[in-house]
Tab-separated table of C-alpha atoms in Angstrom:
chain	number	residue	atom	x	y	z
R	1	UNK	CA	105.879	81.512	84.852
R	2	UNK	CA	104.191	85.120	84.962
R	3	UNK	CA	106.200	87.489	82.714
R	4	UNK	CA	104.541	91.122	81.902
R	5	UNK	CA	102.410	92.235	78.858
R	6	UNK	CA	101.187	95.395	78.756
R	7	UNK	CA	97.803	94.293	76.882
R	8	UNK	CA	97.242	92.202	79.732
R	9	UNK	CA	98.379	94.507	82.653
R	10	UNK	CA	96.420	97.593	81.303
R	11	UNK	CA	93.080	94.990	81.274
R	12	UNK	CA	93.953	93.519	84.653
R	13	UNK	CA	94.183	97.082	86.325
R	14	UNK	CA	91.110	98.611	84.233
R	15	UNK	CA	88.856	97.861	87.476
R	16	UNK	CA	91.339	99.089	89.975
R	17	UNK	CA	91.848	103.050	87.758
R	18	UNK	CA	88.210	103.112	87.908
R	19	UNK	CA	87.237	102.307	91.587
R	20	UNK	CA	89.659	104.932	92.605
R	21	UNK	CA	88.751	105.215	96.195
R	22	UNK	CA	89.671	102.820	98.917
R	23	UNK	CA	89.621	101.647	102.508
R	24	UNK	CA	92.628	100.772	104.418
R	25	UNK	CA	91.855	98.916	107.696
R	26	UNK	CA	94.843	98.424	110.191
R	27	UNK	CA	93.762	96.180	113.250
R	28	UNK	CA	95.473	93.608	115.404
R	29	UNK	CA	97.004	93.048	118.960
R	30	UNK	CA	98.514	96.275	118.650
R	31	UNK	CA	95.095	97.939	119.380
R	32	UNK	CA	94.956	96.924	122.587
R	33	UNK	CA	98.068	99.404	123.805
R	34	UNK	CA	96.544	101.732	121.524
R	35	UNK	CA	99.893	103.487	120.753
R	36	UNK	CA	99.976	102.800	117.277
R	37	UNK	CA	101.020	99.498	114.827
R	38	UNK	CA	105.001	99.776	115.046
R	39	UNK	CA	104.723	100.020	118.947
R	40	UNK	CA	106.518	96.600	119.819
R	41	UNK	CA	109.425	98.381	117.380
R	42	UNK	CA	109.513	102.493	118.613
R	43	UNK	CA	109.486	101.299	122.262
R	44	UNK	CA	111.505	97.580	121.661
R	45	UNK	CA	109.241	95.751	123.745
R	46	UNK	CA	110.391	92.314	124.100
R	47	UNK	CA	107.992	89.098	122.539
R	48	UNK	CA	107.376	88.087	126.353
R	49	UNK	CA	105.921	91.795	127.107
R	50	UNK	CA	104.064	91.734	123.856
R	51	UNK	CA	102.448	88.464	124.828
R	52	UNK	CA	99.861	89.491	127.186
R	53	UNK	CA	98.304	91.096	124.059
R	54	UNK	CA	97.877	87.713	122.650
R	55	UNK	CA	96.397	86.537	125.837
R	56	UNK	CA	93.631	89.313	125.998
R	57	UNK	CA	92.779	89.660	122.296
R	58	UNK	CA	88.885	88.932	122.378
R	59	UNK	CA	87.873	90.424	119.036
R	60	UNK	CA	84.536	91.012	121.084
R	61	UNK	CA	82.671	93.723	118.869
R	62	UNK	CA	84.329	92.406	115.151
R	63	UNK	CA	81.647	93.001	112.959
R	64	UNK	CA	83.111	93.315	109.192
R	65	UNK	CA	79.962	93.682	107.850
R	66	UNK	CA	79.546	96.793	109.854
R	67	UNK	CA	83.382	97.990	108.286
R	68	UNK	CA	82.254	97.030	104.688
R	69	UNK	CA	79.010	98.854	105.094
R	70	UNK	CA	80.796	102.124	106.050
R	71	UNK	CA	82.999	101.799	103.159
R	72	UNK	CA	80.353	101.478	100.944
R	73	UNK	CA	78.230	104.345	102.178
R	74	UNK	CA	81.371	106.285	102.170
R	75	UNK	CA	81.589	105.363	98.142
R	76	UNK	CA	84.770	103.132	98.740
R	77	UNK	CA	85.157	100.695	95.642
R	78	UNK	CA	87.174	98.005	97.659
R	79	UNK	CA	88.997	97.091	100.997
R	80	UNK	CA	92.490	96.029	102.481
R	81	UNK	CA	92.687	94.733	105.783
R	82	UNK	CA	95.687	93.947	107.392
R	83	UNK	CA	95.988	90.063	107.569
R	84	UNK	CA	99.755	90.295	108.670
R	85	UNK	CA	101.322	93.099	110.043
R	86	UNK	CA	105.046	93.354	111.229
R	87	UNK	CA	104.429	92.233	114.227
R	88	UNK	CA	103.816	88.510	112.943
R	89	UNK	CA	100.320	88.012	114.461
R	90	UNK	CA	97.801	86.173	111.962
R	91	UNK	CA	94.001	87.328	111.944
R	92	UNK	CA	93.731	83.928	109.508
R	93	UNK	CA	94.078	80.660	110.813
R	94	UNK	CA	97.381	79.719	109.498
R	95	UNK	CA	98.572	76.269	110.042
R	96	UNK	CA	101.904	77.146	109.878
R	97	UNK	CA	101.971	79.551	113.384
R	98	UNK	CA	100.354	79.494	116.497
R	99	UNK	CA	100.132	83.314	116.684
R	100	UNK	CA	97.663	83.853	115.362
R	101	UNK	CA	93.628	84.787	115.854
R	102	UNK	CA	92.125	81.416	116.125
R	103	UNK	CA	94.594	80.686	119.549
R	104	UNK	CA	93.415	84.068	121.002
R	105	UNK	CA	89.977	84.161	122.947
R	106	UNK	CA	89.059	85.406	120.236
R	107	UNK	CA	88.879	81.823	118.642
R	108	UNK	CA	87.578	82.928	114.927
R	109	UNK	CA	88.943	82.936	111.646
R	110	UNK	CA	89.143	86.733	111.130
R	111	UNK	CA	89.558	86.709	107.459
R	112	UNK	CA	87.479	84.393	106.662
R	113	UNK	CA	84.855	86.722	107.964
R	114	UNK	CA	85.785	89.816	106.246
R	115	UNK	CA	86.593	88.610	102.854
R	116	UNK	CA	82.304	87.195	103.555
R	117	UNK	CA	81.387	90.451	104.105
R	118	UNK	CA	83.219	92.585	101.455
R	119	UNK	CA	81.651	90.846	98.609
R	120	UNK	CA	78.442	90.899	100.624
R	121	UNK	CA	78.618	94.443	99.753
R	122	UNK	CA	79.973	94.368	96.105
R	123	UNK	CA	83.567	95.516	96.894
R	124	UNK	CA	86.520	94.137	95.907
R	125	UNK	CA	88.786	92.480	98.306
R	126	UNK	CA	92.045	92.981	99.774
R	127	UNK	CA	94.907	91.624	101.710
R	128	UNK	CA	97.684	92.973	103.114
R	129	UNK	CA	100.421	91.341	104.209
R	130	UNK	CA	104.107	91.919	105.720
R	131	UNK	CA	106.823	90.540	104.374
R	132	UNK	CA	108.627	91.707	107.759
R	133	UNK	CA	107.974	89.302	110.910
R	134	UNK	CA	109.119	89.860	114.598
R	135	UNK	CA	107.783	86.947	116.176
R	136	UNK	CA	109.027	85.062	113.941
R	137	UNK	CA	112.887	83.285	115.260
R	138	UNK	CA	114.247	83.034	111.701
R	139	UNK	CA	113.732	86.589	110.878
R	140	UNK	CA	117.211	88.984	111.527
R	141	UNK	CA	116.526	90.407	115.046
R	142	UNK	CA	120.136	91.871	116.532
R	143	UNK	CA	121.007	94.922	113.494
R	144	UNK	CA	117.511	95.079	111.729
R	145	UNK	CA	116.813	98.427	111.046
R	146	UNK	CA	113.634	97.797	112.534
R	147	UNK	CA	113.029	94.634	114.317
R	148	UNK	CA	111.766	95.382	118.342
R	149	UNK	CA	115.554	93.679	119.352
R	150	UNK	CA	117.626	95.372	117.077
R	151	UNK	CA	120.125	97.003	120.138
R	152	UNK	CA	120.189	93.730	121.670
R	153	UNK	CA	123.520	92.003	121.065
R	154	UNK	CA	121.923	89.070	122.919
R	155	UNK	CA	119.712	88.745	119.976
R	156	UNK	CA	122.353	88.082	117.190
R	157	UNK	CA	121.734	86.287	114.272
R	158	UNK	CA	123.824	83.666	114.471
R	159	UNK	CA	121.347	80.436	114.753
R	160	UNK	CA	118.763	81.979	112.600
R	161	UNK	CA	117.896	80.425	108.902
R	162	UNK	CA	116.662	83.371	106.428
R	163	UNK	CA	116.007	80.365	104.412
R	164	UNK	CA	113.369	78.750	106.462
R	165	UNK	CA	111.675	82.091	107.121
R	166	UNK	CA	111.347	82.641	103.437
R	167	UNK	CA	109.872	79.070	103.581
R	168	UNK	CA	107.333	80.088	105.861
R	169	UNK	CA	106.207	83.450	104.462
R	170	UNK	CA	105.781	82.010	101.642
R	171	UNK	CA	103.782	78.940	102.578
R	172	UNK	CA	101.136	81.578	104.798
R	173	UNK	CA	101.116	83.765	101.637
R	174	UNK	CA	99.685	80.593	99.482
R	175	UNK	CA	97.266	79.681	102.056
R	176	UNK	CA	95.926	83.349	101.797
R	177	UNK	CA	95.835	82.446	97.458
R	178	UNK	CA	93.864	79.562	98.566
R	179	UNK	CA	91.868	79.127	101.377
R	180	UNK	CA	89.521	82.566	100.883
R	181	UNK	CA	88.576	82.836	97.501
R	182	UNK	CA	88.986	85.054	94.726
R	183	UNK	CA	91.754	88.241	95.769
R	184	UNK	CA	91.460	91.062	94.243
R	185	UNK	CA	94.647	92.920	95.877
R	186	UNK	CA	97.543	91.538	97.904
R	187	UNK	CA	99.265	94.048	99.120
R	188	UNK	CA	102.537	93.146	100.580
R	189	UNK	CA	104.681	95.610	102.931
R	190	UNK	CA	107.988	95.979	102.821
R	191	UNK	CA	110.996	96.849	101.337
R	192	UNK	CA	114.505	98.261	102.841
R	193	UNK	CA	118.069	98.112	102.843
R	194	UNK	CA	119.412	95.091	101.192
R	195	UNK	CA	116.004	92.959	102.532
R	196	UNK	CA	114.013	93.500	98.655
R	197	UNK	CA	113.755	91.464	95.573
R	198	UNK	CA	115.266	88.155	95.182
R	199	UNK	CA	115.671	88.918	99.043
R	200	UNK	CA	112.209	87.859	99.658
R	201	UNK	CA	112.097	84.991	97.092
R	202	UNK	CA	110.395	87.539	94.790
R	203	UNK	CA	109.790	86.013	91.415
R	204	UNK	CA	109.103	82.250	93.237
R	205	UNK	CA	106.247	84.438	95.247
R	206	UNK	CA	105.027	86.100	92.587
R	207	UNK	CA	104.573	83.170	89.908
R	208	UNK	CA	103.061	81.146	92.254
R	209	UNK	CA	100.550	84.079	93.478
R	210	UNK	CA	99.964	84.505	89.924
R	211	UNK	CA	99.159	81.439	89.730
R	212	UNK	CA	96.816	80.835	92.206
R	213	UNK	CA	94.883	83.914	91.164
R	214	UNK	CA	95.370	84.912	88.263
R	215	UNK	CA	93.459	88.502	88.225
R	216	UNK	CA	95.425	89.876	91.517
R	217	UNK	CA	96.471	93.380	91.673
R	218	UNK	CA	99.995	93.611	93.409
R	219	UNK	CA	101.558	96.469	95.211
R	220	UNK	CA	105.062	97.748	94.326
R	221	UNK	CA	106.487	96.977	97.612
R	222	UNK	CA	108.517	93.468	97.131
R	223	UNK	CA	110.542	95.780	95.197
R	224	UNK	CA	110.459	99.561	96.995
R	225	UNK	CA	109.211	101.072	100.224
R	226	UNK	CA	106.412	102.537	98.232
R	227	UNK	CA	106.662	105.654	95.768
R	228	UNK	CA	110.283	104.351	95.032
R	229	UNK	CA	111.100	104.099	91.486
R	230	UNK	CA	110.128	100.007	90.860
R	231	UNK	CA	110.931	98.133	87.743
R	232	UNK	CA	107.706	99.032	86.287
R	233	UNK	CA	108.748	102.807	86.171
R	234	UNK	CA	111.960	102.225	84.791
R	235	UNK	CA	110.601	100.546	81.872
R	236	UNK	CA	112.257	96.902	82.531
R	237	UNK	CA	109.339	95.220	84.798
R	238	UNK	CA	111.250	92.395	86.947
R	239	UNK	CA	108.885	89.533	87.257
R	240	UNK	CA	107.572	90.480	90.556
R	241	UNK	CA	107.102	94.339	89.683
R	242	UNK	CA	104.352	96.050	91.127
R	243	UNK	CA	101.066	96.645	89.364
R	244	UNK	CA	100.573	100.676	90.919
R	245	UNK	CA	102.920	103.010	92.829
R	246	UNK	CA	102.131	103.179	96.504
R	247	UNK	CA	103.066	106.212	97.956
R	248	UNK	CA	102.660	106.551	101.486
R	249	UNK	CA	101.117	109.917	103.795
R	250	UNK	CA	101.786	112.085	100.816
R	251	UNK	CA	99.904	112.627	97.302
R	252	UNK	CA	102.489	113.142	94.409
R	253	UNK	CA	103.250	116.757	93.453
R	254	UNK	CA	102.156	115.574	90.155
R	255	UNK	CA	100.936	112.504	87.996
R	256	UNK	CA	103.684	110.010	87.927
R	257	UNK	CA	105.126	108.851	84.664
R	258	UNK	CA	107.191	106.066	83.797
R	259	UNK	CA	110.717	106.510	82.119
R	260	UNK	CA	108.963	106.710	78.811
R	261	UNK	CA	106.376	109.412	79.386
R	262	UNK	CA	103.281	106.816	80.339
R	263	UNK	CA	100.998	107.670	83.030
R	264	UNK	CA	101.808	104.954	85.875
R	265	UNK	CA	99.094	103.530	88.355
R	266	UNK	CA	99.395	104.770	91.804
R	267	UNK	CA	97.680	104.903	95.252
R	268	UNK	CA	98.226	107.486	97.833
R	269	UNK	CA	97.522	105.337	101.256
R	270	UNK	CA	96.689	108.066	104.026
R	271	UNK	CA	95.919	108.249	107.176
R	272	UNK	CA	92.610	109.993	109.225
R	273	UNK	CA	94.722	111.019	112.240
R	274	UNK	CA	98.604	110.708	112.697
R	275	UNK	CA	98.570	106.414	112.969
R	276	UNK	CA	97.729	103.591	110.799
R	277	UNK	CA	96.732	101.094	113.918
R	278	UNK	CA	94.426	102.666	116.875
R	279	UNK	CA	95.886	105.210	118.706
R	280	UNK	CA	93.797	105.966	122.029
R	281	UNK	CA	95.063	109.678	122.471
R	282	UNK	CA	95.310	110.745	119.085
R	283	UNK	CA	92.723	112.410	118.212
R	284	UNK	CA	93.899	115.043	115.229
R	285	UNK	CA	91.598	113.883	112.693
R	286	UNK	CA	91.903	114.765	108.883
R	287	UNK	CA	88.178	116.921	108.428
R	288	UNK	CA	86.137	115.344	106.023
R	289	UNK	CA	86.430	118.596	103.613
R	290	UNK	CA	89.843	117.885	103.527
R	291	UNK	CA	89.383	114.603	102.568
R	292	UNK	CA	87.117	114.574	99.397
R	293	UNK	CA	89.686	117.492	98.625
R	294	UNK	CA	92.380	114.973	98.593
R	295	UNK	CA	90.501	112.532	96.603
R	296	UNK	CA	89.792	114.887	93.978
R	297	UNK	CA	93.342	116.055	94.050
R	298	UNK	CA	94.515	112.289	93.800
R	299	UNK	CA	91.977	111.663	90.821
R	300	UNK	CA	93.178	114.933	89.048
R	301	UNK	CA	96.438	113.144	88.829
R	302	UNK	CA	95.410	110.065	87.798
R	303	UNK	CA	95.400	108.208	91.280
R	304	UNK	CA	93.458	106.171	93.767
R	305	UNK	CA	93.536	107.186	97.513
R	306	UNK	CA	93.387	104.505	99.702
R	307	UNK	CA	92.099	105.888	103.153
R	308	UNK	CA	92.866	104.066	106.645
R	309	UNK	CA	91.052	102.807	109.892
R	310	UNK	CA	92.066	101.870	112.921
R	311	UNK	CA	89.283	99.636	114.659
R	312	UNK	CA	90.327	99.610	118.741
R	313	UNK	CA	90.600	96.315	120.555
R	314	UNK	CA	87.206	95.433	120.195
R	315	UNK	CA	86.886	95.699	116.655
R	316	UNK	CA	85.261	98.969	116.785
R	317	UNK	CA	86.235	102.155	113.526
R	318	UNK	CA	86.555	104.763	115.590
R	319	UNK	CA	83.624	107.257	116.221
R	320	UNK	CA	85.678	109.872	115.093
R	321	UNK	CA	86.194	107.832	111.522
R	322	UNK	CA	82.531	106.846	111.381
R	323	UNK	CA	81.771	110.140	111.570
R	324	UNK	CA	84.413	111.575	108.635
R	325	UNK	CA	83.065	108.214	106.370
R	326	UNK	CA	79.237	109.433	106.787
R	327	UNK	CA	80.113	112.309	105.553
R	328	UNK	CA	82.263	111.397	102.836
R	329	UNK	CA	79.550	109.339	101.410
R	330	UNK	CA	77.111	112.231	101.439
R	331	UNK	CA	79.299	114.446	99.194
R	332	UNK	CA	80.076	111.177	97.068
R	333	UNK	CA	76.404	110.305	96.537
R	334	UNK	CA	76.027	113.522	94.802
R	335	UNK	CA	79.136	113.709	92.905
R	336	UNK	CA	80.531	110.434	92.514
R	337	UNK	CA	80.512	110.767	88.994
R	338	UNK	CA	83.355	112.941	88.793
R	339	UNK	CA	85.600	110.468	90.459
R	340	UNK	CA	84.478	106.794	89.047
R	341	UNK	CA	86.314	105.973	86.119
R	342	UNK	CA	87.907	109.474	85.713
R	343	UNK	CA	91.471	110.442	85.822
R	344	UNK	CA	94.000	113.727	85.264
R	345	UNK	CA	92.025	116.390	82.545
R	346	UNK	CA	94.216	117.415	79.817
R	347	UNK	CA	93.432	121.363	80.655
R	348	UNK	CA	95.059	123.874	83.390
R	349	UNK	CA	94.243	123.199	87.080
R	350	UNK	CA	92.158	126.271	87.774
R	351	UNK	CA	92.882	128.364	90.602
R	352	UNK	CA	89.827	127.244	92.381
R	353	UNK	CA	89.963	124.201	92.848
R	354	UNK	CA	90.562	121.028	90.342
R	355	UNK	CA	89.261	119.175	87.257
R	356	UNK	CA	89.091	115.422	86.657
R	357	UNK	CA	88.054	114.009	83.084
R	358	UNK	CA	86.124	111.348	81.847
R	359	UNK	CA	85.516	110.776	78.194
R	360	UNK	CA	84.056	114.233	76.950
R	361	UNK	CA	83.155	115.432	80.103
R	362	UNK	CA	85.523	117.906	81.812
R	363	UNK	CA	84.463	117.833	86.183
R	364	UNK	CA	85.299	121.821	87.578
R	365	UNK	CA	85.652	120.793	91.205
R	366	UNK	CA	85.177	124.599	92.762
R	367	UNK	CA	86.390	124.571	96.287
R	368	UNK	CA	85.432	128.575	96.280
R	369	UNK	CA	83.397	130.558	94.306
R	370	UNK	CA	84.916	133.290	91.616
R	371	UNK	CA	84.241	137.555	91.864
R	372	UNK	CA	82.260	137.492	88.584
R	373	UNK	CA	81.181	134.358	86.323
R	374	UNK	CA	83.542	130.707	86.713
R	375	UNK	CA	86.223	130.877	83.870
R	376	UNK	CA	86.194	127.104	82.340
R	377	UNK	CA	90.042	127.809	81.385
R	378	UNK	CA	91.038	125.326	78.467
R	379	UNK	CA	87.617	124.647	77.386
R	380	UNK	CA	87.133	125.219	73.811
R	381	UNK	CA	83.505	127.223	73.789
R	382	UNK	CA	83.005	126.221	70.296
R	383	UNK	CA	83.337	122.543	71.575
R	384	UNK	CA	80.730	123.134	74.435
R	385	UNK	CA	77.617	120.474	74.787
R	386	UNK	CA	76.272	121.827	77.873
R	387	UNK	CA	77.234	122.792	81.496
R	388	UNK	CA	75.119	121.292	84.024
R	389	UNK	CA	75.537	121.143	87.854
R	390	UNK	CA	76.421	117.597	89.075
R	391	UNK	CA	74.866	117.329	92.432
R	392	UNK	CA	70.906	118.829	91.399
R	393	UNK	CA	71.425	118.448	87.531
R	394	UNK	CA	70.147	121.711	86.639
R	395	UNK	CA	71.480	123.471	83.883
R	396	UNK	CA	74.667	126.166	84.272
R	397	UNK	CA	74.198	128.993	81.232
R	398	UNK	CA	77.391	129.529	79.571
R	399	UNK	CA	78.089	133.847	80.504
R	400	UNK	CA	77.243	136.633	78.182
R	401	UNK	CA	78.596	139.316	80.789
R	402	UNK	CA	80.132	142.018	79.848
R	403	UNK	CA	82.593	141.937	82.647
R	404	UNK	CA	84.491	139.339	80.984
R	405	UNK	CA	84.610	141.063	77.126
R	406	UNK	CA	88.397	141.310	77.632
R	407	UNK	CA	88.273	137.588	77.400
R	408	UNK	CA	86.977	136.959	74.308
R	409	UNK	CA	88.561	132.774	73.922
R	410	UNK	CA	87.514	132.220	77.853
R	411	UNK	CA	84.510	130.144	78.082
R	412	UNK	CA	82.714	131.273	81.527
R	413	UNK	CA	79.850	129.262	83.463
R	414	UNK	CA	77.251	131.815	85.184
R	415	UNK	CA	76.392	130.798	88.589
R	416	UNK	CA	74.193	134.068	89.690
R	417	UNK	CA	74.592	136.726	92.484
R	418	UNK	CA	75.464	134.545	95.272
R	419	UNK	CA	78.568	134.807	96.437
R	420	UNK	CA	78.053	131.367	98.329
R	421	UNK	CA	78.480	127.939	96.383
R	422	UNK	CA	75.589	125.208	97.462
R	423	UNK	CA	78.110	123.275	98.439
R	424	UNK	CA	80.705	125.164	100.739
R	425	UNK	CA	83.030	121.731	99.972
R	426	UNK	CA	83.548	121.474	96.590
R	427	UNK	CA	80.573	122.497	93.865
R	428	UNK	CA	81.188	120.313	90.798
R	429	UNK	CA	80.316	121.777	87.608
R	430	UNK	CA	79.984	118.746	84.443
R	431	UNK	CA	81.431	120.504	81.143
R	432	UNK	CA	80.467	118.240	78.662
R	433	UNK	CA	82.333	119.051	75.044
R	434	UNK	CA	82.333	117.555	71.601
């Protein structure tokens, strides 16, 4: 019977604050009419429509060795891959359904693959999984806010057994505990209306996750829709609380805190474009600039940002993503230091750009360069070890100017006469104090 100690929790999660970058990976049969993952749902396509998506799922191009590659060149820490998504279609061979990957032409255990391949690479793995179904008969069709047949008085509820689909998500969710190895994250998806908590069997799923693997790192969402105040938050974790805050396509304004003034665990999952599963026309892509800007922003406040994919039919990440993850992992193999293992700084956020801390070491993240030298605001100057330029490791002189003798407790790092940073995305500076 799991029941929460902080002592424990705080050593369970010690891997997770550190990692602090992600990758999300939404695929299934949805990429095949490349509209996005809810589109059975936002157009109410019937299961016999959906079908023919079963019938031409090949998987042809599925590489995840290729997907956990990116993600480590792009300095990801770990992966979650969509084993389940709402539209009830397994990519693991579950013995309990026959929708699922290994009855497509595809013919392959899908997971079994890509949990292979992510520790191939030295990343932790993943799984996410819905709690919502609609293939599924048992599950509330007629009503739902969500399900595909929700308008569809036809589809009432009345022969359907809640009890028997809790039965059954349950049973897939222990095969996943079982059948692949050591889990690092199961990340379930979600919770609404009156269908949370005990709803779902919570504390049964939990204990017996728990106990299965023992080291998992849960998400928040058998209890919340995501950056919802959880049990955890409120001071009072329910047995099945979630382990970090998952807020979804938006970073919090600021850290979050529990009731008592702690600093809670949370992960900003984002999209590249505007969809979580392939999308065929939409092509408005997040820059990369923007990006690493985000991650800082989401380390500055003591987050992880969990960043998404959408492979297309074939298995393939986009060009368009490959392209945004190459480039991530440039600017990360200079300055990956000032996100591994660091969190929000206890100084002002300057008004060029952001600092994240670890230990004694203060990381300036300047998104644009300063008239005159870089004030280090907060920085004690009779604390100051040295100032040193992350990405080349050369040494940044503290400023004697005289343009900044109205100043006198301002500590200020001299960069020279160019008005250009070497790097027009964000030039970290590494203040290290006593």
């Amino acid at each position: 019977m799991y029941k929460f100690n902080r002592e424990e929790y705080e050593k369970r999660m010690e891997w997770y604050k550190a990692a602090r970058f992600g990758m999300f990976i939404h695929w299934g049969l949805y990429a095949i009419p490349a509209r996005g993952e809810w589109v059975r749902s936002t157009e109410e396509m019937p299961k016999e429509e959906y079908m023919k998506y079963f019938d031409e799922f090949t998987a042809r191009d599925y590489d995840p060795k290729k997907w956990a590659r990116a993600a480590k060149e792009a300095g990801m820490k770990y992966m979650v891959l969509t084993a389940k998504h709402h539209d009830g279609f397994c990519l693991f061979d579950s013995k309990y359904t026959d929708f699922k990957a290994t009855n497509t032409r595809a013919g392959r255990d899908l997971i079994k693959e890509y949990v292979e391949a992510v520790r191939g690479e030295g990343l932790k793995v993943g799984l996410y999984f819905s709690l919502l179904d609609w293939y599924h008969e048992d599950y509330p069709h007629y009503g739902d806010a969500h399900h595909p047949m929700r308008n569809k008085e036809e589809y009432g509820n009345w022969n359907r057994k809640w009890e028997r689909y809790v039965e059954y998500f349950h049973n897939q969710v222990e095969e996943l505990c079982t059948n692949y190895g050591k889990l690092d994250i199961l990340w379930f998806d979600f919770s609404y209306d009156n269908m949370r908590g005990e709803k779902w069997e919570a504390t049964k799923l939990v204990n017996m996750v728990r106990s299965l693997q023992p080291h998992i790192i849960i998400d928040n969402r058998l209890e919340v829709n995501g950056k919802g105040s959880d049990s955890l938050a409120l001071g009072d974790p329910a047995p099945f609380h979630g382990d970090f805050i998952s807020p979804e396509q938006i970073i919090p304004p600021e850290g979050l805190k529990d009731i008592e003034g702690r600093p809670l665990i949370w992960e900003a999952c984002v999209t590249m474009n505007n969809h979580w599963g392939y999308h065929g026309t939409d092509k408005l892509f997040k820059p990369a600039p923007m990006l690493i800007k985000k991650l800082v922003e989401c380390v500055s406040k003591g987050g992880n940002l969990l960043l998404n994919v959408g492979p297309d039919a074939y298995g393939n990440i986009p060009e368009e993503s490959m392209n945004i993850l190459k480039e991530i992992g440039e600017w990360m193999s200079k300055n990956s230091e000032s996100i591994y293992g660091c969190g929000a700084a206890d100084i002002p956020k300057p008004d060029y750009g952001r600092v994240t801390k670890k230990g004694n070491t203060y990381y300036f993240h300047l998104y644009e360069n300063t008239i005159g030298p870089v004030p280090l605001i907060g920085i004690d100057k009779n604390r100051l070890v040295k100032i040193r330029a992350l990405a080349t490791g050369y040494e940044i002189p503290a400023s004697t100017s005289w343009v900044h003798r109205d100043y006198p407790d301002v500590l200020f790092a001299e960069l020279g006469g160019n008005p250009v940073l070497p790097d027009s995305i964000d030039y970290v500076l590494a203040v290290q104090v006593i």
